[in-house]
Coordinates of C-alpha atoms and ligand atoms in Angstrom, one line a residue:
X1 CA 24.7 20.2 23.1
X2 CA 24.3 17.7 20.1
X3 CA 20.8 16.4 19.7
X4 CA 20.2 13.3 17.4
X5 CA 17.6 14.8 16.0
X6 CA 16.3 12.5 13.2
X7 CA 14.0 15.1 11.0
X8 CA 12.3 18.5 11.0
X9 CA 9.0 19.8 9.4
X10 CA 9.6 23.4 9.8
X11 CA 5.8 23.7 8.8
X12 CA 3.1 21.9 8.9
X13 CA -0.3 22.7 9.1
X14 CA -1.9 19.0 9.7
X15 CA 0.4 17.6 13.2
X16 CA -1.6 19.9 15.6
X17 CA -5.1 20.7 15.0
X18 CA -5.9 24.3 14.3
X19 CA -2.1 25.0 14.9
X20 CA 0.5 26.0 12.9
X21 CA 3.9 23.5 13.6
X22 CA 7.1 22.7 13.5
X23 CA 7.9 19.1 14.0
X24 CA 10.6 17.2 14.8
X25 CA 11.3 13.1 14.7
X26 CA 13.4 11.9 17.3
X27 CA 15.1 8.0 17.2
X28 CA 14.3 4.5 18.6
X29 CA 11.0 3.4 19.9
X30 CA 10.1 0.3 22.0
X31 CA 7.8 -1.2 19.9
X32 CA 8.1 -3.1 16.5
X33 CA 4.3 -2.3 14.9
X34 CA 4.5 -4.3 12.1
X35 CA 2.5 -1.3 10.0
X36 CA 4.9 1.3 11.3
X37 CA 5.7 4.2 8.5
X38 CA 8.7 5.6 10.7
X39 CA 10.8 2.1 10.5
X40 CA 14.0 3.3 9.8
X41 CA 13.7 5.8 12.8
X42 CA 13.3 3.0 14.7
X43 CA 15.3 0.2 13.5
X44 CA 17.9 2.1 11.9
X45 CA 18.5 5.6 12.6
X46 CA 22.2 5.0 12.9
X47 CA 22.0 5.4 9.3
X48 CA 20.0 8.6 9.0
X49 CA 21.7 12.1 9.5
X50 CA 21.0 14.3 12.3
X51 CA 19.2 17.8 12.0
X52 CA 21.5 20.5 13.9
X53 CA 19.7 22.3 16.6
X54 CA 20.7 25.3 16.6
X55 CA 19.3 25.6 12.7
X56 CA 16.2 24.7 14.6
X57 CA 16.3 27.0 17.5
X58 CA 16.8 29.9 15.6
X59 CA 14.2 29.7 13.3
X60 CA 11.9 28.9 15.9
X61 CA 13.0 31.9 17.7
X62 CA 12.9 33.8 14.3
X63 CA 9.5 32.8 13.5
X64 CA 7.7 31.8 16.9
X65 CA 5.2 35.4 15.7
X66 CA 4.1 32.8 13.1
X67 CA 4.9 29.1 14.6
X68 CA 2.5 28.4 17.3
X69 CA 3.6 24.8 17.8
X70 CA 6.1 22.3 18.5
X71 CA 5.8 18.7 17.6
X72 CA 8.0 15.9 19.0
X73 CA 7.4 12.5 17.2
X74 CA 9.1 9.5 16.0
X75 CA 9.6 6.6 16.8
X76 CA 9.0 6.7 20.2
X77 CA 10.2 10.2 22.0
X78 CA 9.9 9.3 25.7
X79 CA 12.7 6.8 24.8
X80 CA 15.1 9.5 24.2
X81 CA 16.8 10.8 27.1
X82 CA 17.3 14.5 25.7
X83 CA 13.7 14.8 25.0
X84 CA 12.8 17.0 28.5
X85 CA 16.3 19.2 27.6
X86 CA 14.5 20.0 24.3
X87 CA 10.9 20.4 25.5
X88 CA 12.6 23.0 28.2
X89 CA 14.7 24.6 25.5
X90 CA 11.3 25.1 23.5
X91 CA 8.6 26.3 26.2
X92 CA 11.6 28.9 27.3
X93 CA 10.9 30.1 23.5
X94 CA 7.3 30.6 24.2
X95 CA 5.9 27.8 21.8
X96 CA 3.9 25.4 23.0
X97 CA 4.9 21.5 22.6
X98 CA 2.5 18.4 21.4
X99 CA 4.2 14.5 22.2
X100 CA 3.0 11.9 20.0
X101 CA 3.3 8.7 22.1
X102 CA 2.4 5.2 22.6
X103 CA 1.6 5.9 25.7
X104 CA 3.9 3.6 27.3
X105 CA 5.8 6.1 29.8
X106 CA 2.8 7.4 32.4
X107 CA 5.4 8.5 34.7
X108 CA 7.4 10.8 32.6
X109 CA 3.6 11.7 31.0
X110 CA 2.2 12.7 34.5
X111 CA 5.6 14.9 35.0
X112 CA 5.6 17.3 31.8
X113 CA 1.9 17.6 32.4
X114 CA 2.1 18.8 36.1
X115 CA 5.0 20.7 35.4
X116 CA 3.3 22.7 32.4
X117 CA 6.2 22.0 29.7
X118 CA 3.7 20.3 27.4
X119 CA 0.4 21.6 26.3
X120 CA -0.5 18.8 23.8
X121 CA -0.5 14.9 23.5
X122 CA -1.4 12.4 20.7
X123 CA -1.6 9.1 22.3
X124 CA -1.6 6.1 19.7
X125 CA -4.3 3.4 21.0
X126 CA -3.0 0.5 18.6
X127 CA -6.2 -1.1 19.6
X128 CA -8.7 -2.4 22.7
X129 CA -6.8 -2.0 25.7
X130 CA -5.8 -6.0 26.1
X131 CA -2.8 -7.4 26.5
X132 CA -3.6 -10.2 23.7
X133 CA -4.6 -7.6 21.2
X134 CA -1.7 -5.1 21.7
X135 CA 0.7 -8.0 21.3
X136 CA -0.2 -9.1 18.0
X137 CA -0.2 -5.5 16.8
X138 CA 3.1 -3.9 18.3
X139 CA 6.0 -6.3 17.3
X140 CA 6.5 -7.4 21.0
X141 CA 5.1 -9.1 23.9
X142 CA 2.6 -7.0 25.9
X143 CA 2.9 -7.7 29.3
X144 CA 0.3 -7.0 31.4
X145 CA 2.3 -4.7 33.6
X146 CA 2.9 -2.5 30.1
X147 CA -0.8 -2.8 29.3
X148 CA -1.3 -1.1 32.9
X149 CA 1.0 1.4 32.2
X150 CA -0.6 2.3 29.0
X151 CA -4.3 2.2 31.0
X152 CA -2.7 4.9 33.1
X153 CA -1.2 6.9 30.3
X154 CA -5.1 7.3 29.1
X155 CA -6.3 8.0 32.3
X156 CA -3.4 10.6 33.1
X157 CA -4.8 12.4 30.2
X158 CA -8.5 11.8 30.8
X159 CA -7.7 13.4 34.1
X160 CA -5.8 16.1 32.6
X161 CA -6.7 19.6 31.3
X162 CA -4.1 19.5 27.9
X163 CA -5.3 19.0 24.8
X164 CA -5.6 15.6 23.6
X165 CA -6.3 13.0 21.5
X166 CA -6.4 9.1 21.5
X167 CA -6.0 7.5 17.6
X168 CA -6.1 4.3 16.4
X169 CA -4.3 3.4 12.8
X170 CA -6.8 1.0 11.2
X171 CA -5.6 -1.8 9.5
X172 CA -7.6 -4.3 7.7
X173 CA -5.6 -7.1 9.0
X174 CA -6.3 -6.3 12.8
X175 CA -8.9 -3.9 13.8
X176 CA -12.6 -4.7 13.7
X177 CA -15.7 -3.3 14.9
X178 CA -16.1 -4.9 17.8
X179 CA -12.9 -4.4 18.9
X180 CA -13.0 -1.0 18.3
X181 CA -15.9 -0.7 20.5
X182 CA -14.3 -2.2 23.2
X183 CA -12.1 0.9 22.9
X184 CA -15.4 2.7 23.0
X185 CA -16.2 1.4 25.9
X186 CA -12.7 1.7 27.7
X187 CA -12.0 5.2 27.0
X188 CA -15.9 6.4 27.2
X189 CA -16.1 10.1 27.6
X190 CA -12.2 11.0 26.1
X191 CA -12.3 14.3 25.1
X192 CA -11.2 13.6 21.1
X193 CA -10.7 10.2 19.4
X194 CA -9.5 9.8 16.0
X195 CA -9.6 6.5 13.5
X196 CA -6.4 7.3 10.7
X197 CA -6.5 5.7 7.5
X198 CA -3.8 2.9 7.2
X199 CA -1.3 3.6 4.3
X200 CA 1.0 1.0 3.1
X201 CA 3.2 3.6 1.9
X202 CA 6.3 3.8 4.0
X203 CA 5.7 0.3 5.5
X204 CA 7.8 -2.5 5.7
X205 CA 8.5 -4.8 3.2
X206 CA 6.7 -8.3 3.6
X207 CA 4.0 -6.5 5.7
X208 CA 0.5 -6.6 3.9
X209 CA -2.0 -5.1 6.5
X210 CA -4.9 -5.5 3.4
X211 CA -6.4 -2.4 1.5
X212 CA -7.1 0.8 3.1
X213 CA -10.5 0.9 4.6
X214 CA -12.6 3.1 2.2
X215 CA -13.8 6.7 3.3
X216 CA -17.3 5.1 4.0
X217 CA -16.2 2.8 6.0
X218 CA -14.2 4.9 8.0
X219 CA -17.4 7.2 8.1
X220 CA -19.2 4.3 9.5
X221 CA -17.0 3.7 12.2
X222 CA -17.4 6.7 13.4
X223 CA -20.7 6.8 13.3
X224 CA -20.9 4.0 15.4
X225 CA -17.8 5.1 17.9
X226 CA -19.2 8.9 17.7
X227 CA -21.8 8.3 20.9
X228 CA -18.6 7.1 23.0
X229 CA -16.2 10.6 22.3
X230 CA -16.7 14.1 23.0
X231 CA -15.7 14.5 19.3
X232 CA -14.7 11.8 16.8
X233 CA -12.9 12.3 13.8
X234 CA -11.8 10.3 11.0
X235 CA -8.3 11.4 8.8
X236 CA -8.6 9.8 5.5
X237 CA -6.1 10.2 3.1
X238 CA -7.0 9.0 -0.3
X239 CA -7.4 5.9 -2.1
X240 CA -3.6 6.3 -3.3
X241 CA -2.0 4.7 -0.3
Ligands
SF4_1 S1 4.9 2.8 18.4 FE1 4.8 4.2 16.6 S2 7.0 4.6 16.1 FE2 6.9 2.8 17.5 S3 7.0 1.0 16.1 FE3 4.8 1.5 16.6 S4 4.1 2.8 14.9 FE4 6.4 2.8 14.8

């Protein structure tokens, strides 16, 4: 079976917290986030070369003593139809799989989770959980039948046993303080949230989402979000982005 796989990490030590993983970028997505860094897996992967499989699978099965995750990102991985073949492919391995997703497919979600073939989610929360907001962040119209899908996507999780994490990408332009209390608020009691650092490397051009926010005041949001989260964590990256 050929997989368009888009990219592989064979390591990486900073995808899955306190795990050491392999990750892999798979095409397309269904949103158009203005600060996205993975662009040309979504807009134009026809141009990028695929990653054979089978050099995958065998040095996950080579090193799965040392590899204790599996990463699928992207773009948008519940998009691609061959995601479930590679997430069975994986757990019959023994290696536990993480999604990154926007949180847009609840259904699919809910299945992997009941059926034990994921152990791991990153859920991107682009910002409070409005119709209006999401919009103006993620390149298309949010209706509010997506925005319910995405509520249920947090809840699934919520409601779930797997480890996970809800993140929001701040960006000057977009988020502020009270908006990110609203998320707070909506998502009060989530096991782990994280606020990322924006970097404007990788990002479109034309797209100016204003300078990084500093490491204090990424500390200060999370001082402020802290009393809403089990645990919340900022990932800052440097003033060189
Ligand atoms: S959801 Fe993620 S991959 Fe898709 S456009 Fe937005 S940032 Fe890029």
């Amino acid at each position: 079976m050929r997989y368009p796989i888009k990219g592989w990490i064979k390591n990486s030590f900073c995808d899955w917290d306190s795990k050491i993983s392999s990750v892999i970028f798979l095409p397309g997505c269904n949103f158009r986030c203005s600060f996205c860094q993975n662009w040309p897996l979504v807009e134009r992967y026809e141009d990028i070369p695929d990653v054979e499989w089978l050099e995958i699978e065998s040095y996950l099965i080579e090193h799965r003593d040392f590899i204790d995750g599996f990463v699928i990102t992207g773009g948008e991985p519940f998009v691609s139809d061959f995601l479930f073949d590679i997430i069975e492919k994986i757990k019959s391995i023994g290696i536990a799989v993480k999604i990154d997703t926007n949180g847009t497919f609840p259904d699919k979600l809910k299945y992997l989770i009941e059926n034990e073939l994921i152990r791991g989610v990153s859920m991107d929360v682009k910002d409070a959980l409005e119709a209006e907001f999401y919009s103006r962040i993620c390149g298309i119209t949010i209706t509010p039948e997506l925005m319910e899908k995405i509520i249920e996507s947090t809840k699934i999780l919520m409601n779930s046993k797997i480890d996970y994490e809800f993140r929001t990408t701040l960006v000057r332009k977009f988020h502020t303080i009270d908006n990110l209390k609203k998320i707070g608020v909506q998502l009060k009691g989530a096991r782990k949230y994280v606020l990322q650092q924006y970097r404007s490397i990788g990002v479109k051009d034309g797209f100016d989402g204003g300078e990084p926010f500093s490491k204090e005041e990424m500390l200060r949001f999370q001082e402020v979000l802290s009393e809403f989260f089990q645990k919340c964590d900022i990932r800052y990256y440097g003033t060189n982005t």
